[in-house]
CSV table of C-alpha atoms in Angstrom, one decimal:
chain,number,residue,atom,x,y,z
A,1,MET,CA,-17.4,-15.5,-39.3
A,2,SER,CA,-18.6,-11.9,-39.1
A,3,LEU,CA,-16.7,-8.8,-40.0
A,4,GLN,CA,-19.6,-6.5,-39.1
A,5,LYS,CA,-18.6,-3.2,-37.2
A,6,GLY,CA,-20.8,-0.8,-35.4
A,7,GLU,CA,-24.2,-1.0,-33.9
A,8,PRO,CA,-25.6,-4.1,-36.0
A,9,VAL,CA,-23.0,-6.0,-34.0
A,10,GLU,CA,-25.6,-6.2,-31.3
A,11,GLU,CA,-28.2,-7.7,-33.5
A,12,LEU,CA,-25.9,-10.3,-34.2
A,13,ARG,CA,-25.0,-10.9,-30.3
A,14,THR,CA,-28.6,-11.2,-29.7
A,15,SER,CA,-29.8,-13.4,-32.4
A,16,PRO,CA,-30.7,-17.1,-31.9
A,17,TRP,CA,-27.7,-18.1,-34.0
A,18,ALA,CA,-25.3,-16.1,-32.1
A,19,GLY,CA,-23.2,-19.0,-31.1
A,20,ARG,CA,-22.9,-20.3,-34.6
A,21,VAL,CA,-20.9,-17.3,-35.8
A,22,LEU,CA,-17.5,-15.9,-35.1
A,23,ASP,CA,-17.9,-12.4,-34.1
A,24,LEU,CA,-14.5,-10.5,-35.2
A,25,ASP,CA,-15.9,-7.0,-34.1
A,26,ALA,CA,-13.2,-6.7,-31.2
A,27,GLU,CA,-10.2,-7.7,-33.4
A,28,LEU,CA,-10.9,-5.5,-36.2
A,29,GLN,CA,-9.6,-2.2,-35.2
A,30,ASP,CA,-8.4,-0.9,-38.7
A,31,PHE,CA,-8.7,-1.9,-42.3
A,32,THR,CA,-5.3,-4.0,-42.0
A,33,ASP,CA,-7.1,-6.1,-39.5
A,34,THR,CA,-10.0,-6.7,-41.9
A,35,ALA,CA,-7.7,-7.4,-44.9
A,36,ALA,CA,-6.0,-10.1,-42.8
A,37,ALA,CA,-9.4,-11.6,-42.2
A,38,LEU,CA,-10.7,-11.6,-45.5
A,39,GLN,CA,-7.3,-13.8,-46.5
A,40,ALA,CA,-8.9,-16.4,-44.1
A,41,VAL,CA,-12.4,-16.6,-45.6
A,42,ASP,CA,-13.4,-18.3,-48.7
A,43,LEU,CA,-16.3,-15.8,-49.7
A,44,LEU,CA,-17.5,-12.5,-48.2
A,45,VAL,CA,-21.3,-11.9,-48.6
A,46,SER,CA,-22.0,-8.2,-48.0
A,47,VAL,CA,-24.1,-5.2,-48.5
A,48,ASP,CA,-22.5,-2.3,-50.4
A,49,ALA,CA,-19.9,-1.2,-47.8
A,50,SER,CA,-16.4,-0.4,-47.3
A,51,VAL,CA,-15.4,-3.9,-46.7
A,52,VAL,CA,-16.8,-5.0,-50.6
A,53,HIS,CA,-14.2,-2.4,-51.7
A,54,LEU,CA,-11.3,-3.8,-49.5
A,55,ALA,CA,-12.3,-7.5,-50.9
A,56,GLY,CA,-12.3,-6.3,-54.4
A,57,ALA,CA,-9.1,-4.4,-54.1
A,58,LEU,CA,-7.6,-7.5,-52.4
A,59,ASN,CA,-9.0,-9.6,-54.9
A,60,ARG,CA,-10.9,-12.0,-52.6
A,61,PRO,CA,-14.2,-13.4,-53.8
A,62,CYS,CA,-17.3,-11.5,-52.6
A,63,TRP,CA,-20.9,-11.3,-53.4
A,64,ALA,CA,-22.3,-7.8,-53.1
A,65,LEU,CA,-26.0,-7.3,-52.3
A,66,LEU,CA,-27.1,-4.1,-54.0
A,67,ALA,CA,-30.1,-1.9,-53.7
A,68,HIS,CA,-32.4,-1.1,-56.7
A,69,GLY,CA,-30.8,2.3,-56.9
A,70,PRO,CA,-27.2,1.3,-56.2
A,71,ASP,CA,-24.1,3.7,-56.1
A,72,TRP,CA,-22.9,4.8,-59.5
A,73,ARG,CA,-19.9,2.7,-59.0
A,74,TRP,CA,-22.0,-0.6,-59.6
A,75,LEU,CA,-23.9,0.9,-62.7
A,76,HIS,CA,-27.3,-0.2,-63.3
A,77,GLU,CA,-27.1,-3.7,-64.6
A,78,GLY,CA,-25.0,-6.9,-65.0
A,79,GLU,CA,-23.5,-9.2,-62.4
A,80,ALA,CA,-19.8,-8.4,-62.8
A,81,SER,CA,-17.9,-5.5,-61.5
A,82,ALA,CA,-16.2,-2.9,-64.0
A,83,TRP,CA,-13.6,-2.4,-61.1
A,84,TYR,CA,-13.0,-5.7,-59.3
A,85,PRO,CA,-12.8,-9.1,-61.2
A,86,SER,CA,-13.5,-10.9,-58.1
A,87,LEU,CA,-17.2,-9.6,-57.2
A,88,HIS,CA,-20.3,-10.8,-58.3
A,89,LEU,CA,-23.3,-8.5,-58.1
A,90,LEU,CA,-26.7,-9.5,-56.8
A,91,ARG,CA,-29.2,-6.8,-57.5
A,92,GLN,CA,-32.6,-6.0,-56.2
A,93,ARG,CA,-35.1,-6.2,-59.3
A,94,ALA,CA,-37.5,-3.7,-57.5
A,95,PRO,CA,-37.2,-1.1,-54.7
A,96,GLN,CA,-37.0,-2.6,-51.4
A,97,ASP,CA,-37.0,-6.2,-52.9
A,98,TRP,CA,-34.5,-7.8,-50.6
A,99,ALA,CA,-36.4,-10.9,-50.5
A,100,GLY,CA,-35.6,-11.4,-54.0
A,101,VAL,CA,-31.8,-10.9,-53.4
A,102,ILE,CA,-31.8,-13.3,-50.4
A,103,ALA,CA,-33.7,-15.9,-52.4
A,104,ALA,CA,-31.2,-15.5,-55.3
A,105,LEU,CA,-28.5,-15.6,-52.5
A,106,ARG,CA,-29.6,-19.1,-51.0
A,107,LYS,CA,-29.7,-20.6,-54.5
A,108,ARG,CA,-26.6,-19.5,-55.4
A,109,LEU,CA,-24.9,-20.9,-52.2
A,110,ALA,CA,-26.6,-24.0,-52.4
A,111,ALA,CA,-24.8,-24.4,-55.5
A,112,TRP,CA,-21.4,-22.9,-54.7
A,113,SER,CA,-18.0,-24.4,-53.5
A,114,PRO,CA,-14.7,-22.5,-52.9
A,115,ALA,CA,-13.4,-23.9,-56.4
A,116,ASP,CA,-15.9,-22.0,-58.0
A,117,THR,CA,-14.0,-18.6,-57.4
A,118,ALA,CA,-10.5,-20.0,-56.9
A,119,GLU,CA,-9.7,-19.6,-60.8
A,120,ILE,CA,-11.0,-16.0,-60.6
A,121,VAL,CA,-8.7,-15.1,-57.8
A,122,ASP,CA,-5.8,-16.8,-59.3
A,123,ASN,CA,-6.1,-15.1,-62.6
A,124,ALA,CA,-7.1,-11.6,-61.7
A,125,ALA,CA,-4.2,-8.9,-61.2
A,126,GLN,CA,-3.2,-8.0,-57.8
A,127,PRO,CA,-3.9,-4.4,-56.6
A,128,THR,CA,-1.3,-1.9,-57.5
A,129,PRO,CA,-0.4,1.7,-56.7
A,130,THR,CA,-0.9,2.5,-60.3
A,131,GLN,CA,-4.8,1.7,-59.6
A,132,ALA,CA,-4.6,3.4,-56.6
A,133,LEU,CA,-3.4,6.6,-58.4
A,134,ALA,CA,-5.9,6.1,-61.0
A,135,ALA,CA,-8.8,6.2,-58.4
A,136,LEU,CA,-7.2,9.3,-57.0
A,137,ASN,CA,-7.3,11.3,-60.3
A,138,THR,CA,-10.9,10.3,-60.8
A,139,GLY,CA,-11.8,11.4,-57.2
A,140,GLN,CA,-12.6,8.3,-55.9
A,141,ASP,CA,-10.5,8.7,-52.5
A,142,ALA,CA,-12.3,6.2,-50.3
A,143,LEU,CA,-11.5,3.5,-53.5
A,144,ALA,CA,-7.8,4.7,-53.5
A,145,GLU,CA,-7.5,4.0,-49.7
A,146,SER,CA,-8.6,0.7,-49.9
A,147,LEU,CA,-6.2,0.0,-52.8
A,148,CYS,CA,-3.3,1.4,-51.1
A,149,ARG,CA,-4.2,-0.5,-48.0
A,150,ALA,CA,-4.5,-3.8,-50.0
A,151,VAL,CA,-1.1,-3.0,-51.5
A,152,LEU,CA,0.5,-2.8,-47.9
A,153,VAL,CA,-1.1,-5.9,-46.6
A,154,CYS,CA,1.2,-7.6,-49.3
A,155,ASP,CA,4.1,-5.3,-49.3
A,156,ASP,CA,4.3,-2.8,-46.2
A,157,ALA,CA,7.6,-1.1,-47.8
A,158,SER,CA,5.7,0.1,-50.9
A,159,LEU,CA,6.8,3.7,-50.7
A,160,ASP,CA,4.4,4.5,-53.6
A,161,ALA,CA,1.3,3.0,-51.6
A,162,TRP,CA,2.2,4.8,-48.4
A,163,HIS,CA,2.4,8.1,-50.2
A,164,LEU,CA,-0.7,7.7,-52.1
A,165,LEU,CA,-2.5,6.5,-49.0
A,166,ALA,CA,-1.5,9.7,-47.3
A,167,LEU,CA,-2.7,11.6,-50.3
A,168,ALA,CA,-6.0,9.8,-50.1
A,169,LEU,CA,-6.3,10.3,-46.4
A,170,LYS,CA,-5.6,14.1,-46.9
A,171,ARG,CA,-8.4,14.3,-49.5
A,172,GLN,CA,-10.8,12.8,-46.8
A,173,GLN,CA,-9.6,15.5,-44.3
A,174,ARG,CA,-8.2,12.7,-42.2
A,175,PHE,CA,-5.3,14.9,-41.4
A,176,ALA,CA,-3.5,12.9,-38.3
A,177,GLU,CA,-4.0,9.5,-40.2
A,178,SER,CA,-2.5,11.2,-43.5
A,179,LEU,CA,0.7,12.6,-41.7
A,180,ALA,CA,1.3,9.4,-40.1
A,181,ALA,CA,1.1,7.7,-43.8
A,182,PHE,CA,3.5,10.6,-44.8
A,183,ASP,CA,5.8,9.7,-42.0
A,184,GLN,CA,5.9,6.0,-43.3
A,185,ALA,CA,6.6,7.2,-46.8
A,186,LEU,CA,9.5,9.3,-45.4
A,187,ALA,CA,11.0,6.5,-43.5
A,188,LEU,CA,11.3,4.8,-47.0
A,189,ALA,CA,12.3,7.6,-49.5
A,190,SER,CA,15.9,8.0,-49.7
A,191,GLU,CA,15.8,9.4,-53.3
A,192,PRO,CA,16.2,13.0,-53.0
A,193,ALA,CA,13.9,14.5,-55.8
A,194,PHE,CA,11.1,12.1,-54.7
A,195,ARG,CA,11.5,12.7,-51.1
A,196,ALA,CA,11.2,16.4,-51.9
A,197,VAL,CA,7.7,15.6,-53.6
A,198,VAL,CA,6.6,13.7,-50.5
A,199,LEU,CA,7.8,16.6,-48.2
A,200,ALA,CA,6.0,19.1,-50.1
A,201,ASN,CA,2.7,17.0,-50.1
A,202,ARG,CA,3.0,16.4,-46.4
A,203,GLY,CA,3.5,20.6,-46.3
A,204,ASN,CA,0.1,20.8,-48.1
A,205,THR,CA,-1.5,18.5,-45.3
A,206,HIS,CA,-0.1,20.7,-42.6
A,207,GLN,CA,-1.1,23.8,-44.0
A,208,ALA,CA,-4.9,22.2,-44.4
A,209,ALA,CA,-5.0,20.9,-41.1
A,210,GLY,CA,-4.1,24.8,-39.9
A,211,ALA,CA,-0.5,23.7,-38.7
A,212,LEU,CA,1.3,26.5,-40.3
A,213,ASP,CA,4.7,26.3,-38.8
A,214,ALA,CA,4.9,22.7,-39.4
A,215,ALA,CA,3.9,23.4,-43.1
A,216,VAL,CA,6.6,25.9,-43.4
A,217,ALA,CA,9.2,23.5,-41.9
A,218,SER,CA,7.9,20.8,-44.5
A,219,TYR,CA,8.3,23.2,-47.6
A,220,ARG,CA,11.7,24.4,-46.7
A,221,GLU,CA,13.1,20.9,-46.1
A,222,SER,CA,11.5,19.9,-49.4
A,223,ILE,CA,12.9,23.0,-51.2
A,224,ALA,CA,16.3,22.5,-49.8
A,225,LEU,CA,16.3,19.1,-51.4
A,226,ALA,CA,15.1,20.2,-54.9
A,227,PRO,CA,14.9,23.9,-55.3
A,228,ASP,CA,13.1,23.6,-58.8
A,229,GLN,CA,9.5,23.2,-57.4
A,230,PRO,CA,7.4,26.3,-58.3
A,231,ASN,CA,4.5,24.8,-56.4
A,232,ALA,CA,6.5,24.4,-53.2
A,233,TRP,CA,7.8,28.0,-53.3
A,234,SER,CA,4.2,28.9,-54.1
A,235,ALA,CA,2.7,27.2,-51.0
A,236,LEU,CA,5.5,28.5,-49.0
A,237,GLY,CA,4.7,32.0,-49.5
A,238,GLN,CA,1.1,31.5,-49.1
A,239,VAL,CA,1.7,30.1,-45.7
A,240,LEU,CA,3.8,33.1,-44.5
A,241,LEU,CA,1.1,35.3,-46.1
A,242,ALA,CA,-1.3,33.7,-43.9
A,243,GLN,CA,0.9,34.0,-40.9
A,244,GLY,CA,0.8,37.7,-41.4
A,245,GLN,CA,4.2,38.0,-43.0
A,246,PRO,CA,3.6,39.5,-46.6
A,247,ALA,CA,7.4,40.7,-46.9
A,248,ALA,CA,8.7,37.2,-46.3
A,249,ALA,CA,6.0,35.6,-48.6
A,250,GLU,CA,7.2,37.8,-51.7
A,251,ALA,CA,10.9,37.1,-50.8
A,252,ALA,CA,10.2,33.4,-50.9
A,253,TRP,CA,8.1,34.0,-54.5
A,254,ARG,CA,11.1,36.0,-55.7
A,255,GLU,CA,13.7,33.5,-54.4
A,256,GLY,CA,11.5,30.8,-56.3
A,257,LEU,CA,12.0,32.6,-59.4
A,258,THR,CA,15.7,32.1,-59.3
A,259,HIS,CA,15.5,28.5,-59.3
A,260,THR,CA,12.4,27.3,-61.6
A,261,ALA,CA,12.2,27.3,-65.3
A,262,ALA,CA,8.5,27.4,-65.1
A,263,PRO,CA,7.8,30.9,-63.3
A,264,ALA,CA,4.2,31.9,-64.4
A,265,GLY,CA,2.5,30.8,-61.2
A,266,LEU,CA,5.1,32.6,-58.9
A,267,LEU,CA,4.9,36.0,-61.0
A,268,ASN,CA,0.8,35.9,-60.9
A,269,LEU,CA,1.6,35.7,-56.9
A,270,LEU,CA,3.9,38.5,-56.9
A,271,ALA,CA,1.6,40.5,-59.1
A,272,THR,CA,-1.2,40.0,-56.6
A,273,ALA,CA,1.1,41.0,-53.8
A,274,ALA,CA,2.1,44.1,-55.6
A,275,GLN,CA,-1.7,44.9,-56.4
A,276,ARG,CA,-2.3,44.5,-52.6
A,277,ARG,CA,0.6,47.0,-51.9
A,278,GLY,CA,-1.1,49.4,-54.0
A,279,ALA,CA,2.0,49.0,-56.8
A,280,VAL,CA,-0.6,48.8,-59.7
A,281,ALA,CA,2.3,49.5,-62.5
A,282,GLU,CA,4.5,46.7,-61.1
A,283,ALA,CA,1.6,44.3,-60.6
A,284,GLU,CA,0.6,44.9,-64.3
A,285,ALA,CA,4.0,44.2,-65.5
A,286,LEU,CA,4.1,40.9,-63.3
A,287,PHE,CA,0.8,39.9,-64.8
A,288,THR,CA,1.8,40.4,-68.5
A,289,ARG,CA,5.1,38.6,-67.8
A,290,SER,CA,3.4,35.7,-66.2
A,291,LEU,CA,1.0,35.5,-69.4
A,292,ALA,CA,4.1,35.7,-71.7
A,293,HIS,CA,5.3,32.4,-69.7
A,294,ASP,CA,1.6,31.0,-69.7
A,295,PRO,CA,-0.8,32.3,-72.0
A,296,HIS,CA,-3.5,30.1,-71.4
A,297,SER,CA,-3.8,30.8,-67.3
A,298,ALA,CA,-7.3,31.8,-66.9
A,299,PRO,CA,-6.5,32.8,-63.2
A,300,THR,CA,-3.9,35.3,-64.5
A,301,GLU,CA,-6.2,36.8,-67.0
A,302,TYR,CA,-8.9,37.1,-64.4
A,303,ASN,CA,-6.5,39.1,-62.0
A,304,LEU,CA,-5.5,41.2,-64.8
A,305,ALA,CA,-9.1,42.0,-65.8
A,306,ASN,CA,-9.6,42.8,-62.0
A,307,LEU,CA,-6.9,45.1,-62.1
A,308,CYS,CA,-7.7,47.1,-65.3
A,309,HIS,CA,-11.5,47.2,-63.6
A,310,ASP,CA,-10.1,48.9,-60.3
A,311,GLN,CA,-8.4,51.5,-62.7
A,312,GLY,CA,-11.5,52.4,-64.6
A,313,ARG,CA,-10.5,50.5,-67.7
A,314,LEU,CA,-13.4,48.8,-68.3
A,315,ALA,CA,-13.1,47.8,-72.0
A,316,GLU,CA,-9.9,46.0,-71.2
A,317,ALA,CA,-11.3,44.5,-68.0
A,318,ILE,CA,-14.2,42.9,-70.2
A,319,THR,CA,-11.5,41.7,-72.8
A,320,HIS,CA,-9.3,40.0,-70.2
A,321,HIS,CA,-12.6,38.3,-68.4
A,322,ARG,CA,-13.6,37.0,-71.8
A,323,THR,CA,-10.3,35.6,-72.6
A,324,ALA,CA,-10.3,33.8,-69.1
A,325,LEU,CA,-13.7,32.3,-69.8
A,326,ALA,CA,-12.4,31.2,-73.5
A,327,ILE,CA,-9.7,29.3,-71.7
A,328,ASP,CA,-12.0,27.9,-69.0
A,329,PRO,CA,-15.7,28.4,-69.7
A,330,GLY,CA,-16.6,27.1,-66.2
A,331,TYR,CA,-14.4,29.7,-64.4
A,332,MET,CA,-17.4,31.3,-62.7
A,333,LEU,CA,-15.0,33.7,-60.8
A,334,ALA,CA,-14.5,35.5,-64.1
A,335,GLN,CA,-18.0,35.0,-65.3
A,336,THR,CA,-19.3,36.9,-62.4
A,337,ALA,CA,-16.6,39.7,-62.6
A,338,LEU,CA,-17.4,40.0,-66.1
A,339,LEU,CA,-21.2,40.7,-65.3
A,340,ARG,CA,-19.9,43.4,-62.7
A,341,ALA,CA,-17.7,44.9,-65.6
A,342,LEU,CA,-20.5,45.1,-68.2
A,343,GLN,CA,-22.7,46.5,-65.6
A,344,ALA,CA,-20.5,49.0,-65.2
A,345,ALA,CA,-19.8,49.8,-68.7
A,346,CYS,CA,-23.6,50.0,-68.9
A,347,ASP,CA,-23.6,47.1,-71.6
A,348,PHE,CA,-27.2,45.8,-70.9
A,349,ALA,CA,-27.4,43.3,-73.5
A,350,GLY,CA,-24.1,41.7,-72.3
A,351,THR,CA,-25.3,42.3,-68.8
A,352,ARG,CA,-28.3,40.0,-69.4
A,353,LYS,CA,-26.2,37.3,-71.1
A,354,ALA,CA,-23.7,37.2,-68.4
A,355,THR,CA,-26.7,37.2,-65.6
A,356,VAL,CA,-28.1,34.0,-67.3
A,357,ALA,CA,-24.5,32.5,-67.3
A,358,VAL,CA,-24.1,33.1,-63.7
A,359,LEU,CA,-27.4,31.8,-62.5
A,360,SER,CA,-27.1,28.6,-65.0
A,361,GLY,CA,-23.6,27.9,-63.7
A,362,VAL,CA,-25.0,27.8,-59.9
A,363,ASP,CA,-28.1,25.8,-60.8
A,364,ALA,CA,-26.0,23.1,-62.8
A,365,GLY,CA,-24.6,21.8,-59.6
A,366,GLY,CA,-28.1,20.9,-58.2
A,367,ASP,CA,-28.1,19.9,-54.6
A,368,ASP,CA,-24.8,18.4,-54.4
A,369,PRO,CA,-22.6,21.5,-53.3
A,370,LEU,CA,-19.5,19.9,-54.6
A,371,ALA,CA,-21.1,19.2,-58.2
A,372,GLY,CA,-21.3,23.1,-58.4
A,373,PRO,CA,-18.4,25.2,-60.1
A,374,SER,CA,-14.8,24.4,-58.9
A,375,HIS,CA,-14.4,28.1,-58.7
A,376,PRO,CA,-17.8,29.2,-56.9
A,377,VAL,CA,-19.8,32.2,-57.2
A,378,PHE,CA,-19.5,34.5,-54.1
A,379,PRO,CA,-22.7,34.4,-52.5
A,380,PHE,CA,-22.8,38.1,-51.6
A,381,ALA,CA,-22.2,39.1,-55.2
A,382,TYR,CA,-24.9,36.4,-56.0
A,383,LEU,CA,-27.6,38.6,-54.0
A,384,ALA,CA,-27.6,41.2,-56.5
A,385,LEU,CA,-28.9,39.0,-59.1
A,386,PRO,CA,-32.8,37.8,-59.8
A,387,SER,CA,-32.7,34.8,-57.7
A,388,THR,CA,-34.8,32.9,-55.6
A,389,ARG,CA,-34.1,31.9,-52.0
A,390,ALA,CA,-33.3,28.4,-52.8
A,391,GLN,CA,-30.9,29.7,-55.7
A,392,GLN,CA,-29.2,31.6,-53.1
A,393,ARG,CA,-28.7,29.1,-50.5
A,394,ARG,CA,-27.4,26.8,-53.3
A,395,CYS,CA,-24.9,29.4,-54.1
A,396,ALA,CA,-23.8,29.7,-50.4
A,397,ARG,CA,-23.5,26.0,-49.9
A,398,GLN,CA,-21.3,25.5,-53.1
A,399,TRP,CA,-18.9,28.4,-51.7
A,400,VAL,CA,-18.8,27.3,-48.2
A,401,ALA,CA,-18.1,23.3,-49.6
A,402,ARG,CA,-15.3,24.5,-51.8
A,403,GLN,CA,-13.9,27.3,-49.9
A,404,LEU,CA,-14.2,26.7,-46.2
A,405,ALA,CA,-14.5,22.8,-45.7
A,406,PRO,CA,-11.2,22.1,-44.1
A,407,GLN,CA,-11.9,25.1,-41.6
A,408,ILE,CA,-15.4,23.8,-40.7
A,409,ALA,CA,-14.4,20.3,-40.3
A,410,ARG,CA,-11.5,21.5,-37.5
A,411,ALA,CA,-14.3,23.9,-36.1
A,412,ARG,CA,-16.4,20.8,-35.1
A,413,ASP,CA,-13.6,19.6,-32.8
A,414,ILE,CA,-13.0,22.9,-31.1
A,415,GLN,CA,-14.0,23.3,-27.6
A,416,TYR,CA,-15.8,26.4,-27.0
A,417,ASP,CA,-17.5,27.9,-23.8
A,418,PRO,CA,-20.0,30.7,-25.0
A,419,ARG,CA,-20.3,31.8,-21.5
A,420,PRO,CA,-18.4,35.2,-21.2
A,421,ALA,CA,-15.6,35.4,-18.8
A,422,ALA,CA,-16.5,37.3,-15.5
A,423,THR,CA,-13.6,39.7,-16.1
A,424,SER,CA,-15.6,42.9,-16.9
A,425,ASP,CA,-19.0,44.2,-16.2
A,426,ARG,CA,-19.6,45.6,-19.6
A,427,LEU,CA,-20.8,43.8,-22.4
A,428,ARG,CA,-18.5,43.1,-25.3
A,429,ILE,CA,-19.6,43.7,-28.7
A,430,GLY,CA,-17.5,43.2,-32.1
A,431,TYR,CA,-17.9,44.4,-35.5
A,432,LEU,CA,-16.3,42.5,-38.3
A,433,SER,CA,-16.3,44.2,-41.8
A,434,SER,CA,-14.1,44.8,-44.9
A,435,ASP,CA,-15.6,48.3,-45.4
A,436,LEU,CA,-14.2,50.3,-42.4
A,437,HIS,CA,-12.8,52.9,-44.7
A,438,ALA,CA,-14.4,55.4,-47.0
A,439,HIS,CA,-17.4,53.5,-47.9
A,440,ALA,CA,-21.3,53.6,-47.7
A,441,THR,CA,-21.4,51.0,-45.1
A,442,ALA,CA,-19.0,52.9,-42.9
A,443,TYR,CA,-20.8,56.3,-43.2
A,444,LEU,CA,-23.9,54.5,-42.0
A,445,MET,CA,-22.3,52.7,-39.3
A,446,ALA,CA,-19.9,55.4,-37.8
A,447,GLU,CA,-22.7,57.1,-35.7
A,448,VAL,CA,-24.0,53.5,-34.4
A,449,LEU,CA,-20.5,52.8,-33.0
A,450,GLU,CA,-20.3,56.3,-31.6
A,451,ARG,CA,-23.6,56.0,-29.7
A,452,HIS,CA,-22.7,52.7,-27.9
A,453,ASP,CA,-22.8,53.5,-24.0
A,454,ARG,CA,-19.3,53.0,-23.3
A,455,ARG,CA,-19.9,52.4,-19.5
A,456,ARG,CA,-21.9,49.6,-20.3
A,457,VAL,CA,-20.3,48.2,-23.5
A,458,GLU,CA,-17.1,47.6,-24.7
A,459,VAL,CA,-16.8,47.9,-28.5
A,460,PHE,CA,-14.4,45.9,-30.6
A,461,ALA,CA,-14.0,46.6,-34.6
A,462,TYR,CA,-12.5,43.9,-36.8
A,463,SER,CA,-11.2,45.2,-40.2
A,464,SER,CA,-10.8,42.9,-42.9
A,465,GLY,CA,-10.5,45.6,-45.8
A,466,PRO,CA,-8.1,48.2,-46.8
A,467,ASP,CA,-6.7,51.2,-44.6
A,468,ASP,CA,-7.2,54.1,-47.0
A,469,GLY,CA,-6.1,56.6,-44.5
A,470,SER,CA,-9.4,58.5,-44.9
A,471,GLU,CA,-11.1,60.7,-42.4
A,472,THR,CA,-13.7,58.1,-42.1
A,473,ARG,CA,-11.3,55.4,-41.2
A,474,GLY,CA,-10.1,57.7,-38.5
A,475,ARG,CA,-13.5,58.5,-37.2
A,476,LEU,CA,-14.2,54.7,-37.0
A,477,ILE,CA,-11.0,53.9,-35.0
A,478,ARG,CA,-11.7,56.6,-32.5
A,479,ALA,CA,-15.6,55.3,-32.3
A,480,VAL,CA,-14.5,51.9,-30.8
A,481,ASP,CA,-12.5,50.7,-27.7
A,482,HIS,CA,-10.5,48.4,-29.8
A,483,PHE,CA,-9.7,48.6,-33.6
A,484,VAL,CA,-8.0,45.6,-35.0
A,485,GLU,CA,-6.6,45.0,-38.3
A,486,CYS,CA,-7.1,41.6,-39.7
A,487,SER,CA,-7.0,41.7,-43.3
A,488,HIS,CA,-3.8,39.7,-43.4
A,489,PHE,CA,-5.5,36.9,-41.3
A,490,SER,CA,-6.2,33.3,-42.8
A,491,HIS,CA,-9.5,31.5,-42.6
A,492,GLU,CA,-7.8,29.4,-39.6
A,493,VAL,CA,-7.0,32.5,-37.5
């Protein structure tokens, strides 16, 4: 029986033994079908693939054929799996030595009978939602998915399995499948408190998928069932902010304060909003209140440090950044901002030390973007450091992997025709900048914008920075045909 999927199926169909093998390719539409097929076989033999994890999660006998440098989950030696009692591992003894693996397989098959694995299968524990949760908590999203599906084969009314499956799919950015699993979980969730949790997590998935209206609806439904959810109030306000409704976002956060016994996060968000409005004293008071509730919050210390820096209070900014790093030594946003504050304070010894820390933090991730800092260094700021092109590229990849991965995944599905619409004879040019105010970049660009030939060019300016009401700002607005304020837009917009 063959469970092979994809292009290699054609190799089987044109091979001399095709008529001796039952090809299930057409019948296997998802992991549920594959799980059912595994229940009908005495033994699975496979290279390292998802079906091996599924067999292990289902506690079905499996022999896995492993390359000399296998995936880390299989470790580097031993014939037993640390994860699945029903698996036996056949390893290459040297790179590319598949002949040795096949020879060992033939020898083992010659002496094997189904009874050899029956005791292992009978005695090993069946997969549980607890195992799936452990896999999620250690970043093993595909394994968590397999475990959940294995549980659901035996019990398709497992609320925990559907909920964890939805979370595992969301983490893999398979949003449509995740939302379908959330719907299954909600159909089973009758207890209000847990239903509220599922709804809030569904809201997070809608938000990640760019469906902001649906996210707001999920968060509000969740909060109606259980108002004491600071994370749900926080997420609701952030989505409203992304929709260009800053006043509604602040109102949501303030209402959340009246319901929760853990207000630190909401106070931090309100402080940031007040700072964005220019209400510096209010923002500082809110940051201080937030730290009184949670004195070990590195992000709040970082935000307060930035406020002090903007006010020219460099010594206080440096102190708060160092406090943030004492709480979380890997908090690279604080490390980068500390470097900027030390430079402004002309603390040259501190600047050299902070520069080394930032460069080392980026390099520690190597070539895997997701192995870099969880709070990546902003690439534009990194350009000012003594770094190579390779380091700058590494920094940029880390930033994109952490900050923009969902947006990039969705952008691949956008159907875009680059040909201009035939609505005008003029060339349309757009300029996007956060510096369209009294800023050195604006001083340099103003005349460039003014000198476009308006008979031949239609000029757009998109401002993602503050409106300082300056004369320079007014000049830039007059210099273009269309001036668009987009500082409140989300990445999705």
